[in-house]
Each structure stands twice: as C-alpha cells, then as structure tokens.
CSV table of C-alpha atoms and ligand atoms in Angstrom, one decimal:
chain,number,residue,atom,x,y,z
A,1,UNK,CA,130.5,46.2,209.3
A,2,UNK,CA,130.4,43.8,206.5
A,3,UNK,CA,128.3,45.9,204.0
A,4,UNK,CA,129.4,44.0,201.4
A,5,UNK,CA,128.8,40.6,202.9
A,6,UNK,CA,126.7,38.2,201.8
A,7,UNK,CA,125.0,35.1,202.9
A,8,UNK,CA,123.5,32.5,200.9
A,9,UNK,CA,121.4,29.2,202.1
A,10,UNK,CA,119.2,26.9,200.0
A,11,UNK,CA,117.2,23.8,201.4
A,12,UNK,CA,115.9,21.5,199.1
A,13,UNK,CA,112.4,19.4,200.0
A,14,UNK,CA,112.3,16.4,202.9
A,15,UNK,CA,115.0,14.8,201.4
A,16,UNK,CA,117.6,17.5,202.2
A,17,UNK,CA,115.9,17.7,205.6
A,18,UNK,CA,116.8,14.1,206.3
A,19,UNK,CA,120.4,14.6,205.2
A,20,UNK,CA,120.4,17.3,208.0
A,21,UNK,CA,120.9,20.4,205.8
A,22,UNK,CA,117.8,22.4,207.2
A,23,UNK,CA,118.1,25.8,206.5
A,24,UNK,CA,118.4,25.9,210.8
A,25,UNK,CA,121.8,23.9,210.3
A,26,UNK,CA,122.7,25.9,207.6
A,27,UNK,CA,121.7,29.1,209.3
A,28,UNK,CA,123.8,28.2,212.6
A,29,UNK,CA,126.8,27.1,210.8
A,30,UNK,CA,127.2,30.3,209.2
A,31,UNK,CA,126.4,32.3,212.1
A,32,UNK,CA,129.3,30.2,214.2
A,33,UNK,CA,131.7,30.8,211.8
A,34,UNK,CA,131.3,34.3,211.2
A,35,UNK,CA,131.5,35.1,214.9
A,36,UNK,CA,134.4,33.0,215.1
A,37,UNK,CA,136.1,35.6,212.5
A,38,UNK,CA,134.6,38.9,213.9
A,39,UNK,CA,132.1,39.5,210.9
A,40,UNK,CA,129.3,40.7,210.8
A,41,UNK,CA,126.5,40.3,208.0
A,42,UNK,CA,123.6,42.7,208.0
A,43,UNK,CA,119.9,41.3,208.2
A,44,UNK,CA,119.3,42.6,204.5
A,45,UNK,CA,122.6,40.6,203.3
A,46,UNK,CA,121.1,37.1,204.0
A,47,UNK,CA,119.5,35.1,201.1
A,48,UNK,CA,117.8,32.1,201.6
A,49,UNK,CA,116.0,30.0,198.9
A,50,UNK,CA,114.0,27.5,200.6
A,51,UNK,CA,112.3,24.2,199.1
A,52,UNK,CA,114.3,24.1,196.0
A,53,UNK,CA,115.6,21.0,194.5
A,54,UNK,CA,119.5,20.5,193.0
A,55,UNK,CA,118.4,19.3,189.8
A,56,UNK,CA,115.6,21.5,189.1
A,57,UNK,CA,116.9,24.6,189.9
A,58,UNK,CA,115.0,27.8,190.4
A,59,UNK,CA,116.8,29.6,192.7
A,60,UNK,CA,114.6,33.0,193.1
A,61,UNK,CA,116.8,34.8,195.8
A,62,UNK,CA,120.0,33.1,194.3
A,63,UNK,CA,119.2,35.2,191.1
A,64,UNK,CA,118.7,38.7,193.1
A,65,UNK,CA,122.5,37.5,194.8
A,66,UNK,CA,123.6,37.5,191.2
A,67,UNK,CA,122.4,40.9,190.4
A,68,UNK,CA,124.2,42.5,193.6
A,69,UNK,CA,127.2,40.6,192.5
A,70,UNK,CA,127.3,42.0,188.8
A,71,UNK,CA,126.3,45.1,190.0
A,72,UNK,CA,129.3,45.0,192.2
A,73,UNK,CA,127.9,45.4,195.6
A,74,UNK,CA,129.5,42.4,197.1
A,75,UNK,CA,132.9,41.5,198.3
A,76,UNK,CA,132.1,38.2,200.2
A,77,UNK,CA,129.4,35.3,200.0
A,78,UNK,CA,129.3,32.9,202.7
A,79,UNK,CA,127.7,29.5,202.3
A,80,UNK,CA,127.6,26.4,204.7
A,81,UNK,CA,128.4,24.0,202.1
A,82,UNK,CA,129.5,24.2,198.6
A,83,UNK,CA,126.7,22.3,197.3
A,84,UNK,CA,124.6,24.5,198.4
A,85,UNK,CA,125.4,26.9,195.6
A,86,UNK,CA,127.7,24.6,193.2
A,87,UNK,CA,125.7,21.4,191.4
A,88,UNK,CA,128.1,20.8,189.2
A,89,UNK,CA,131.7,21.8,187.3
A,90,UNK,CA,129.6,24.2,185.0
A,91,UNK,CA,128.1,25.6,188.1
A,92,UNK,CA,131.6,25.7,189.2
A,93,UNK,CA,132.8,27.7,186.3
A,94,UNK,CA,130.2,29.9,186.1
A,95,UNK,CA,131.1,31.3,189.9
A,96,UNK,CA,134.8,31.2,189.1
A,97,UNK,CA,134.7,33.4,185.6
A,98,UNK,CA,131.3,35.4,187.0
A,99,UNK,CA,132.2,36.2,190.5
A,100,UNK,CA,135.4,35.4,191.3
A,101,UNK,CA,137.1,36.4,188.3
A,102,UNK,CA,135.2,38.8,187.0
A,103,UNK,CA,134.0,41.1,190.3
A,104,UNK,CA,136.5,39.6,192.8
A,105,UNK,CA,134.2,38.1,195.0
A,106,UNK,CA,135.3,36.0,197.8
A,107,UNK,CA,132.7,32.8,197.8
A,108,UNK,CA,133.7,31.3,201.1
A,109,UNK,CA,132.1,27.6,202.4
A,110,UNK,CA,131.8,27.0,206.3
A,111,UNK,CA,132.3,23.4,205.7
A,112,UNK,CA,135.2,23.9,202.6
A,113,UNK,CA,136.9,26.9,202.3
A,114,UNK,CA,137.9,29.1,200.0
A,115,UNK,CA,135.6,28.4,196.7
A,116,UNK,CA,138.4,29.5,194.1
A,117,UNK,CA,141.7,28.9,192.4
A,118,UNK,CA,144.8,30.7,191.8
A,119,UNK,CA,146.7,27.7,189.7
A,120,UNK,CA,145.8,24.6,187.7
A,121,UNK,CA,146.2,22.2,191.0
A,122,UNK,CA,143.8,23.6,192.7
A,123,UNK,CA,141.2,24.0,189.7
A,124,UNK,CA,141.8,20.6,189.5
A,125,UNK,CA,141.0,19.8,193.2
A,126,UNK,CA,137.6,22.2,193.2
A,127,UNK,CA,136.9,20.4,189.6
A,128,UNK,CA,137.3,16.8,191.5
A,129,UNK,CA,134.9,18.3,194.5
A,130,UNK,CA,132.4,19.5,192.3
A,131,UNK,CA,132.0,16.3,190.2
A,132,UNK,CA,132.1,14.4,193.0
A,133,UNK,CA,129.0,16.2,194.6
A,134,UNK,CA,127.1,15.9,191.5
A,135,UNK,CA,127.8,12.6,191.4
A,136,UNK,CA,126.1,12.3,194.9
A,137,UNK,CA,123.1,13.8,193.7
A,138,UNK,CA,122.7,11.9,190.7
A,139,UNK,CA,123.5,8.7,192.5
A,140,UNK,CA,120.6,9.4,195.7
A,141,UNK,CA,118.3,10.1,192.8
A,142,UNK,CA,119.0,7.4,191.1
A,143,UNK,CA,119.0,5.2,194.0
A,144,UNK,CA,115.2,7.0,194.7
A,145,UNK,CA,114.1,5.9,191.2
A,146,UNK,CA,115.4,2.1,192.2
A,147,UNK,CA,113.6,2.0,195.5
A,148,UNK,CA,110.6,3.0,194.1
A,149,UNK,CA,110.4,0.9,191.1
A,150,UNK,CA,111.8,-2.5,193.3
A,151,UNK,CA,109.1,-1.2,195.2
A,152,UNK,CA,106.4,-1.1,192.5
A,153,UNK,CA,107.3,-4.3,191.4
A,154,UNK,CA,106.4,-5.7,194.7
A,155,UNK,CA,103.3,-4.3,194.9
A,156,UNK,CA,103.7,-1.0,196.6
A,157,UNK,CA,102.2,2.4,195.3
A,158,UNK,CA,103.6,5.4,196.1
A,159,UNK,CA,100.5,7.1,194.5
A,160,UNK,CA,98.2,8.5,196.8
A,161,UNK,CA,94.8,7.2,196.4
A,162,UNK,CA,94.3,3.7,195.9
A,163,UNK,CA,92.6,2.9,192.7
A,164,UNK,CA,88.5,2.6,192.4
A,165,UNK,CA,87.7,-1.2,193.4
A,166,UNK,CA,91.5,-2.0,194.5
A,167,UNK,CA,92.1,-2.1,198.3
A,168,UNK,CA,95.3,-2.7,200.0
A,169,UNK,CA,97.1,-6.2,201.1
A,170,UNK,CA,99.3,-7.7,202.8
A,171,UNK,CA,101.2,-9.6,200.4
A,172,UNK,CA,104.6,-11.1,201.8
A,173,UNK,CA,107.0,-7.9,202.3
A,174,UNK,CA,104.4,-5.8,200.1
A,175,UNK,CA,102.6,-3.8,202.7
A,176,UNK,CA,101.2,-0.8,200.5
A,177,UNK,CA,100.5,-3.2,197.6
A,178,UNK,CA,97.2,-3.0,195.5
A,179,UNK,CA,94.8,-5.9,195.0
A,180,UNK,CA,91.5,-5.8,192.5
A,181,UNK,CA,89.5,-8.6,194.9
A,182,UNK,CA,87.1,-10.9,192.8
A,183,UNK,CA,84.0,-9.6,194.3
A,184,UNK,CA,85.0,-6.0,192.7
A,185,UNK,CA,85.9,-7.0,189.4
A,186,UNK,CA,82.8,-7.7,187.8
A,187,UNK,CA,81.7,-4.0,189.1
A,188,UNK,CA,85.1,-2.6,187.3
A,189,UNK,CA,84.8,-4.6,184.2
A,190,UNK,CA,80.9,-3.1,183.8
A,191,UNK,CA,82.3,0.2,184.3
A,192,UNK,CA,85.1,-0.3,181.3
A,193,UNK,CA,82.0,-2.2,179.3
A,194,UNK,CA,79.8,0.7,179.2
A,195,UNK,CA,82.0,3.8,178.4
A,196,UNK,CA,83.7,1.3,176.0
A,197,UNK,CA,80.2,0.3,174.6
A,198,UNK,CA,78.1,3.4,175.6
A,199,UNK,CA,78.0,6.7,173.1
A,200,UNK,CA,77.0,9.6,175.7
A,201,UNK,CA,78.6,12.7,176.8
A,202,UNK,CA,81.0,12.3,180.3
A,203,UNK,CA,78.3,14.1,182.3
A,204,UNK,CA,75.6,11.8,181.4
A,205,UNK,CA,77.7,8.7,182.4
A,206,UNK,CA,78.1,9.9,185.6
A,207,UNK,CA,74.7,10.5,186.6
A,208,UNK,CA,74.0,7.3,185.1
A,209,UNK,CA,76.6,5.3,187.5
A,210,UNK,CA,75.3,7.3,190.3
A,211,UNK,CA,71.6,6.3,189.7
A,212,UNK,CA,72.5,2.7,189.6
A,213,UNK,CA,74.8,3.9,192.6
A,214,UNK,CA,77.3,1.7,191.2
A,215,UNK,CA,79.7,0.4,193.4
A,216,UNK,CA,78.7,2.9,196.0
A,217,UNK,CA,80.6,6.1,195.6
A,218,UNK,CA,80.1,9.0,194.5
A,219,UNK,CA,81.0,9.2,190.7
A,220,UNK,CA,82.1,12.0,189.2
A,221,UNK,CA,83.9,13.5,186.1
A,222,UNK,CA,87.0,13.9,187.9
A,223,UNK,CA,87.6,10.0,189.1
A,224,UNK,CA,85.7,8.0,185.9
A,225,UNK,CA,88.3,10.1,183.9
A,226,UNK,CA,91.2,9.0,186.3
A,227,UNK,CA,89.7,5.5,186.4
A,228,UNK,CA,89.5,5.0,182.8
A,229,UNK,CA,92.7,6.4,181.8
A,230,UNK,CA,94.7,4.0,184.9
A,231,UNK,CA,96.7,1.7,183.0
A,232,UNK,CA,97.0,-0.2,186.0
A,233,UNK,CA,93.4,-2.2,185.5
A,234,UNK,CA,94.7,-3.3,182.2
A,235,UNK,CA,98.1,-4.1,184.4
A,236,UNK,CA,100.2,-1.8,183.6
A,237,UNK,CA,101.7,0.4,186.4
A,238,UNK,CA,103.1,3.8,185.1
A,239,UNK,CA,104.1,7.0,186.9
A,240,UNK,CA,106.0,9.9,185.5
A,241,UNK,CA,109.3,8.0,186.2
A,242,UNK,CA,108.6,4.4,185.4
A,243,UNK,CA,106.6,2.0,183.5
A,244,UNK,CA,106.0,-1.4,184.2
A,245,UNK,CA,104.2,-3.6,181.5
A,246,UNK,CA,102.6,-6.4,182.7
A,247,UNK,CA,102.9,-6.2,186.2
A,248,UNK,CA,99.2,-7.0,187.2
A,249,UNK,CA,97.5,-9.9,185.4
A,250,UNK,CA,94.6,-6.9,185.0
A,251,UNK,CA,91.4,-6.8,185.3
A,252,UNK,CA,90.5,-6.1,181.9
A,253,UNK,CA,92.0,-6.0,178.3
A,254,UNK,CA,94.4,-3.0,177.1
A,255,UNK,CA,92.1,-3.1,173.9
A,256,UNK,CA,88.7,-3.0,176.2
A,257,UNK,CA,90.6,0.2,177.8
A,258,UNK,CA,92.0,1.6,175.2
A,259,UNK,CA,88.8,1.7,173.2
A,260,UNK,CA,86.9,3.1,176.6
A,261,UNK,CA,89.3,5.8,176.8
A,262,UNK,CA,88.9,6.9,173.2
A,263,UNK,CA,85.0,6.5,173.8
A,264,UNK,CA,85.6,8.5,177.2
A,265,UNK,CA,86.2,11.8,175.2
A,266,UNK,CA,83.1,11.3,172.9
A,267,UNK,CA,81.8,14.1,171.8
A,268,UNK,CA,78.0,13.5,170.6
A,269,UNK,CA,78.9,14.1,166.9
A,270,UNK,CA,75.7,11.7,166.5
A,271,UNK,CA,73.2,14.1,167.5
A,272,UNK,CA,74.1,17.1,165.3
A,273,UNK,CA,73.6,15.0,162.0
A,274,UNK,CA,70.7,12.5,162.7
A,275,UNK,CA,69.0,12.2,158.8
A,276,UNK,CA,66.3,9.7,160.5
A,277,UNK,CA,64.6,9.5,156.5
A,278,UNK,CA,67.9,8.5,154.9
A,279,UNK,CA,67.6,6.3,151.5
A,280,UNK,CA,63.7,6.5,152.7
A,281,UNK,CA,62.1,9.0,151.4
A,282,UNK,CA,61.6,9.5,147.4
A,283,UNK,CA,60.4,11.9,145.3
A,284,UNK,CA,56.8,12.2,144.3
A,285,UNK,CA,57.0,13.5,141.2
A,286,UNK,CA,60.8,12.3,139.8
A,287,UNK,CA,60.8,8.9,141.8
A,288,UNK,CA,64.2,9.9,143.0
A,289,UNK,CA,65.3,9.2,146.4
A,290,UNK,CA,66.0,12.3,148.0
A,291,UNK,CA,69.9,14.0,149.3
A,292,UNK,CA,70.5,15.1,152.4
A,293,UNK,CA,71.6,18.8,153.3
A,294,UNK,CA,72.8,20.5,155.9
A,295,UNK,CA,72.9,24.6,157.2
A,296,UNK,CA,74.9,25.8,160.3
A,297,UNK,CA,73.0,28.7,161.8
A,298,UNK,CA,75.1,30.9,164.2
A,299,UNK,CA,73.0,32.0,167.1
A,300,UNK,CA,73.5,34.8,169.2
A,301,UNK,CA,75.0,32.9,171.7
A,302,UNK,CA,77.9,31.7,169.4
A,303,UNK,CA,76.8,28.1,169.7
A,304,UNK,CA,75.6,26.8,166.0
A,305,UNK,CA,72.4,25.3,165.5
A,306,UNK,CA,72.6,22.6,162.8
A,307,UNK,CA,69.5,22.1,159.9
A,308,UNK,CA,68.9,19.2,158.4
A,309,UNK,CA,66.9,19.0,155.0
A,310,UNK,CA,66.3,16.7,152.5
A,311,UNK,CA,66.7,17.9,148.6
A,312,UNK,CA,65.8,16.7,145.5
A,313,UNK,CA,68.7,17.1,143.2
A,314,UNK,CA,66.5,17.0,139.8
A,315,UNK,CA,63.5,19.3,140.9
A,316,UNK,CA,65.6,21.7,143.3
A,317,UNK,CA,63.0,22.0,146.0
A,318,UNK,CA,63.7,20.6,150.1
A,319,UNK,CA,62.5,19.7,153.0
A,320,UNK,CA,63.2,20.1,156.5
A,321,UNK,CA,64.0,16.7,159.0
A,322,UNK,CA,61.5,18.5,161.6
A,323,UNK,CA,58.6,19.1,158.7
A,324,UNK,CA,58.8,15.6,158.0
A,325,UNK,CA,58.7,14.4,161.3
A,326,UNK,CA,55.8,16.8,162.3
A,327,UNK,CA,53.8,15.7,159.2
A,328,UNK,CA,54.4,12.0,159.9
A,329,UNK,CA,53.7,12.5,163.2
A,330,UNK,CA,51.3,9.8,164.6
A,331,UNK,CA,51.4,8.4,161.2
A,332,UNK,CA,54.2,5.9,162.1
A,333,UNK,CA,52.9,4.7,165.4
A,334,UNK,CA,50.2,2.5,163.8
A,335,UNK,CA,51.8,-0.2,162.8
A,336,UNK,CA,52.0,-1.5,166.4
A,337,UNK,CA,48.3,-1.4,167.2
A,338,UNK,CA,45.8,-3.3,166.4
A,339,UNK,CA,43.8,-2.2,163.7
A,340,UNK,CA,40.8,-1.2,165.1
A,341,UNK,CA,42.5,0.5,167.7
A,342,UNK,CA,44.2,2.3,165.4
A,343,UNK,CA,41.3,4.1,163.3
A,344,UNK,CA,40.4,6.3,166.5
A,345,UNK,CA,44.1,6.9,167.0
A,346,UNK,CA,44.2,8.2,163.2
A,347,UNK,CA,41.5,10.4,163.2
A,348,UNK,CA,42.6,12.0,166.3
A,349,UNK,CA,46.6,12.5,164.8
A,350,UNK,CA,44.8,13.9,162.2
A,351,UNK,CA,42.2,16.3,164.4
A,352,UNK,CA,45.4,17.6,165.8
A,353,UNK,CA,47.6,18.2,162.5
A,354,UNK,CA,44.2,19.9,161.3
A,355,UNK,CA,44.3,22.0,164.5
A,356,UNK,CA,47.9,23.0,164.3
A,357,UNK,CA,47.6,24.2,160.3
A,358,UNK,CA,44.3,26.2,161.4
A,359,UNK,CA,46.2,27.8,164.1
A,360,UNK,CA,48.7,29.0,161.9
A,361,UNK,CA,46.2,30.2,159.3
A,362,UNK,CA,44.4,32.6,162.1
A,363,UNK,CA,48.4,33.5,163.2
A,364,UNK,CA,49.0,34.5,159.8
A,365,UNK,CA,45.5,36.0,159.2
A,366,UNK,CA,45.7,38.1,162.7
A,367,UNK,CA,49.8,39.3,161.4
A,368,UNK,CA,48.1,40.5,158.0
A,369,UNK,CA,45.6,42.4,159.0
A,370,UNK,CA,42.8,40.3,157.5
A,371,UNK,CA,41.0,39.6,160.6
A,372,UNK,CA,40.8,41.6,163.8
A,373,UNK,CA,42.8,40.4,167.0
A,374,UNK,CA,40.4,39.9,169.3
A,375,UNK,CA,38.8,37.4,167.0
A,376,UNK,CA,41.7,36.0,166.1
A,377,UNK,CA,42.9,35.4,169.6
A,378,UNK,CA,39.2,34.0,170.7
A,379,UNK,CA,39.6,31.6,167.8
A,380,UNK,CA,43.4,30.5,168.6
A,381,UNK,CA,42.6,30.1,172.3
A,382,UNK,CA,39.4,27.5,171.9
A,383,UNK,CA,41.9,25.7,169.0
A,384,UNK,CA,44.4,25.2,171.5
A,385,UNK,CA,42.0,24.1,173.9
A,386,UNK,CA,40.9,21.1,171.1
A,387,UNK,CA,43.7,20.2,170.7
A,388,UNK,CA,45.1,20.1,174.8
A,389,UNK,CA,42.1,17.5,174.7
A,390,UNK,CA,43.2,15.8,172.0
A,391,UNK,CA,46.8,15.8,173.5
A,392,UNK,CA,45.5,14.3,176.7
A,393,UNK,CA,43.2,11.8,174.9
A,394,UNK,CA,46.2,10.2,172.6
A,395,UNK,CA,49.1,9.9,175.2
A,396,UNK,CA,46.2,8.3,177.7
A,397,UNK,CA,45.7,6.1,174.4
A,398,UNK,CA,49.3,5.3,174.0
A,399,UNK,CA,50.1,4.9,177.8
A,400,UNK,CA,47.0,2.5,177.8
A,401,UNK,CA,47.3,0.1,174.7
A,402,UNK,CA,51.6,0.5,175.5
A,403,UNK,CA,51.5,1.8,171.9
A,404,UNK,CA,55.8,2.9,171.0
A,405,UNK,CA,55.5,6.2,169.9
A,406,UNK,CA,57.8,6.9,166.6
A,407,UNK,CA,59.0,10.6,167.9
A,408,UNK,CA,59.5,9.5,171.2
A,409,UNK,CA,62.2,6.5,169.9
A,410,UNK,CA,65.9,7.2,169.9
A,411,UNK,CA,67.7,7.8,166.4
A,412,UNK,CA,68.8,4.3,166.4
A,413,UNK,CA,65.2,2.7,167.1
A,414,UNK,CA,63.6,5.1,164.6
A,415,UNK,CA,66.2,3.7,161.9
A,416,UNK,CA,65.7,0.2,163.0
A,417,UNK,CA,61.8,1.0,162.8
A,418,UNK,CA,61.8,2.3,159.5
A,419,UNK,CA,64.2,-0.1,157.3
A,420,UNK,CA,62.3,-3.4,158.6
A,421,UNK,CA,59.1,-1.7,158.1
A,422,UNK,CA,58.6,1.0,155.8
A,423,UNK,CA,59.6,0.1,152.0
A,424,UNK,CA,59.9,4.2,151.3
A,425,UNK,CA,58.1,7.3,152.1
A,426,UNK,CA,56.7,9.2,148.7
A,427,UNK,CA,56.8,13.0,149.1
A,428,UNK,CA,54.3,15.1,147.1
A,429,UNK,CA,56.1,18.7,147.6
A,430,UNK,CA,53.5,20.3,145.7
A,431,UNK,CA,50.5,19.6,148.3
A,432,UNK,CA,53.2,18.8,151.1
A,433,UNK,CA,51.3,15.2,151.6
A,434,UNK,CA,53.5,12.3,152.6
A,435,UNK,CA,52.5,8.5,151.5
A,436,UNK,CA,54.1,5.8,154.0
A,437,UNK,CA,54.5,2.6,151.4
A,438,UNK,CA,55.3,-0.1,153.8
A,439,UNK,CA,56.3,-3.4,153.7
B,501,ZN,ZN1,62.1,15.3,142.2
C-alpha cells in the first residue's frame, strides 16, 4: 500500500481540453501506469486542481500537496505530464531543491519519467524540457493574442454583446464583425449629444431615454454607462489585451465622448449652491450689493443640508435664499402679464403673504400662551382655508392667461429672468420689505 503515494492532475480551461489533457486523460494515464507497476494510491492521496490556467497560477490542492511534502508524508508524486506541475526552469528548481532534494521525494511523469537529476547532464536535459514547455505556452498564448487581434482588425468581436445600435455583417471573411448602419447613427449620436450636453444625475437620463423610448430598449444605468464609456463609437476597439486606434471611422468624435463620459459621472454640484439673487440684490441702507454665505447642516440621517444666505459685509445682518424667494413670491411673475391683469394677480400674492404672516402670528401667539388654543386653532383653520382659495384662484389665473411663474423656472431661467429684466433688488432689513427696481 502506497501510503505515501501521491497523485497530482491540473486541467486548465477549454483550451487544455482541446489539447486533450482533460483531467479524464490525465486521470487514466495515471491509473494505467500505476497498475502497470503494481501500485496502488489511496483515494485520499489524489489531488486534482481543475480549471486552472499555466500562467496564472493558483493551484489550491497543489499547495495542500506541498504541505504533505514539507511535512514529510510523501515518498512519491505521480503526474501524467510534466507540465502539469512544472511551468517553467524556476518551477523546475523549486521541485528539485524543495522535494526532491530536500524530502527525497520521487516526482514521477507517466509521459517523462523520472523528474530529477543526479549530475549536470541531466540538469541540463530537464532544464532544456522545461524551457521548452514554457516556451509552448508562451507561444499558444501568444499566437491567441494574434488570432484575436487579426481578428479584430477584420471586424470580428470576441465581446459578447454587440454594441447598442451596431448589428452584425457580413463583411468579406468578417462574419462576427460590427457595423453602426446609417439609420442608427443619428439615434447614437443624440444619445452622446445629450449626456455630453445634459447636466442631470445618471438616473434621471435614463428615465428620460426611456420616456422618449429612445431607440427602443430598455435603458438603464448599467448599458448607458457601458455605452458611453465604448471606445468603439469613437472607433477605437480596446479589450484588456489590445487596442486598436482608429479602426472604425466612428460614429462620433473622441472629444464628443470623452466630454460625455466626464459629463456621465456628474454629480449635481449645481443644485447644492444655486445663489438665484447673485450681484442682484443691494443693500437698503449701505447701497452695497450683498455676499453670499453658505452653512452645511448635518441631519440626522448624515446627509448635509446646504443654506444659502445673503450678507451684508458693512452692516453684519443676512438673509436667507428661501426668505427672499418667499417674499418675492408672485412679485416677479408680473412682468409677463398685461397690466391690468396683473393688479388682481397682486392683490391676491399679496392676500396670501398677508395670510401666511397672520398664521404665524396666531402660531406664535397659541406657543406663548397669549391666546387660548381652541381660538387659536379656529382662527388658523379659516386662514388656511383663505388662503387654499386664494391658492386655487392664482394657479387657475396663471394656467389661464399662460402666465411663467418665477418659483416654478429652473435656476438657469430664473437667472436669465432676472439679469435682462430686473436692474437690482433693494433690501430694507429693518422692515424685511424688498423693492424690485427693474429695467
Ligand atoms: Zn448694508
């Protein structure tokens, strides 16, 4: 009973499995040959490390056949080849001084004998074997690498999916290769245009492409990323291995898709400091034009809220972006009515700022002490009735008479709003009134 015998088998991926070394053929040839000799290895003794490839090596059970070995527990390892267990002369050495040497172990290939030497001739001949088997390796690798870029250059993609708008040909010889046909590329180049051109977060370009459902698929963060970042529509073809500049005219310009990649990752920096009042609004009582000023609150949930204010540096008082906006509130709209119109609208913006600052004074009053709640309630509840009235009165007036709505514009409308219209804004902070100068 071979105790102390040992048998080792490692089968790399499909290439291995075309050569013919599967770990069946490996498994037999060992079997054979031991029977042949009258030995016998027990089920324990055999270690097989399957789907491993020579140059990466991570040889899991190799490494537990190690530890027997420097432990001492072995006297014989059988292999089928010596490839199997040698990928090169360092490999080569390693077994020599380690096993060999070191723990007399007998390492013992089906296919080539005796893995050791005794004199310099035949650490020559086992140097000469192991070089050359490296050299096979490298070579079939290398020879993998030039069948797939001659391949690539022809057309044919070894990549799995076929690029968004591409289809496959049949271009001469090129099979697999890739085409962009001319009815897709106007679709492509529209995608590159807005994320180049667009400032959003991912999420919201994908909903947006699927509620145009643009080009008909379903879009999501996953595939625009992998889109975007493809040199190939800017004709480049790149994997891991290779790169191949130029090898598509492209579909659109590296610096279209290099700047829709960096706008890919935007971050919606824009929203957190919108000063809509910039270099607008002055000073009442200094004529200075007022800073800007910023607070980060941290809120329970860790995620910071950000404050915007605007100070005046010579009389130390500020005011909040969201004060200003409330008390301009309705105030800005004006200007795209007619004037008539308008007067109704005013008194009603104004009704409803009344409203607000009288339900805050019963609020206050009711949190004092100064006036019972019941009373206070009754009073709140028929304000807030006024001013639902109100509410519904001025958007019907706005939806009617298609009257743009300042707080309802984006950042960049507001901005455009207020520099070709309104010269400055005077703030009184002493009786918190705002005077719109315009134009
Ligand atoms: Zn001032």
């Amino acid at each position: 009973m071979g105790i102390k015998d040992f048998a080792y088998i490692r089968c790399s991926t499909t290439k291995q499995v075309k050569d013919g070394n599967t770990i069946e053929v490996q498994l037999k040839g060992i079997q054979d040959y031991i029977t042949k000799n009258n030995i016998e290895i027990p089920h324990g003794n055999w270690y097989i490390d399957g789907a491993q490839s020579a140059k990466n090596l991570n040889r899991r059970e190799f490494k537990k056949l190690e530890n027997i070995v420097k432990n001492g527990d072995a006297e014989r390892i059988f292999i089928y080849k010596r490839d199997r267990l040698i990928r090169d002369v360092q490999d080569l050495y390693t077994i020599q001084n380690n096993f060999v040497v070191d723990k007399r172990v007998k390492v013992i290939s089906v296919k080539d004998g005796e893995i050791a030497w005794h004199n310099a001739n035949e650490e020559f001949m086992q140097v000469v074997y192991s070089a050359k088997d490296k050299l096979e390796i490298t070579q079939a690798s290398e020879r993998t690498l030039d069948n797939l870029y001659m391949s690539a250059l022809k057309g044919n993609y070894t990549i799995a999916s076929i690029p968004i708008g591409a289809r496959r040909c049949k271009r001469g010889d090129a099979k697999k290769a890739i085409e962009f046909p001319d009815e897709n590329v106007k679709d492509i180049v529209f995608v590159f245009d807005y994320i180049a051109d667009v400032k959003c977060s991912l999420q919201e370009r994908v909903d947006y492409l699927n509620s145009i459902q643009h080009m008909a698929i379903k879009w999501t963060t996953h595939n625009l990323t992998r889109m975007i970042t493809n040199p190939i529509y800017s004709g480049d073809f790149v994997t891991k291995r290779y790169k191949i500049e130029n090898h598509t005219p492209g579909v659109i310009t590296k610096e279209k898709q290099n700047r829709a990649i960096k706008n890919l990752y935007y971050k919606g920096q824009r929203n957190t400091y919108q000063y809509v009042f910039k270099d607008i609004i002055h000073c009442d009582t200094c004529d200075t034009i007022l800073d800007q000023q910023s607070t980060k609150k941290r809120k329970r949930n860790g995620k910071g809220k950000i404050y915007l204010y605007y100070y005046c540096p010579a009389c130390g008082y500020r005011v909040s972006e969201s004060t200003v906006l409330s008390e301009l509130e309705g105030r800005l709209d004006r200007r795209f009515m007619l004037q008539e119109h308008g007067k109704f609208l005013k008194e009603a913006v104004e009704r409803k700022t009344r409203i607000k600052r009288l339900i805050n004074f019963y609020n206050q009053m009711y949190v004092s002490g100064k006036l019972e709640f019941e009373l206070a309630v009754g009073e709140i509840e028929k304000l807030k009735q006024d001013y639902k009235e109100l509410k519904i009165w001025t958007d019907k007036y706005y939806k009617d008479n298609d009257v743009i709505v300042f707080s309802r514009m984006s950042y960049r409308a507001k901005r455009i709003y207020l520099e070709s219209h309104v010269k400055y804004i005077k703030y009184n902070a002493k009786n918190l009134k705002f005077d719109i100068i315009y134009k």
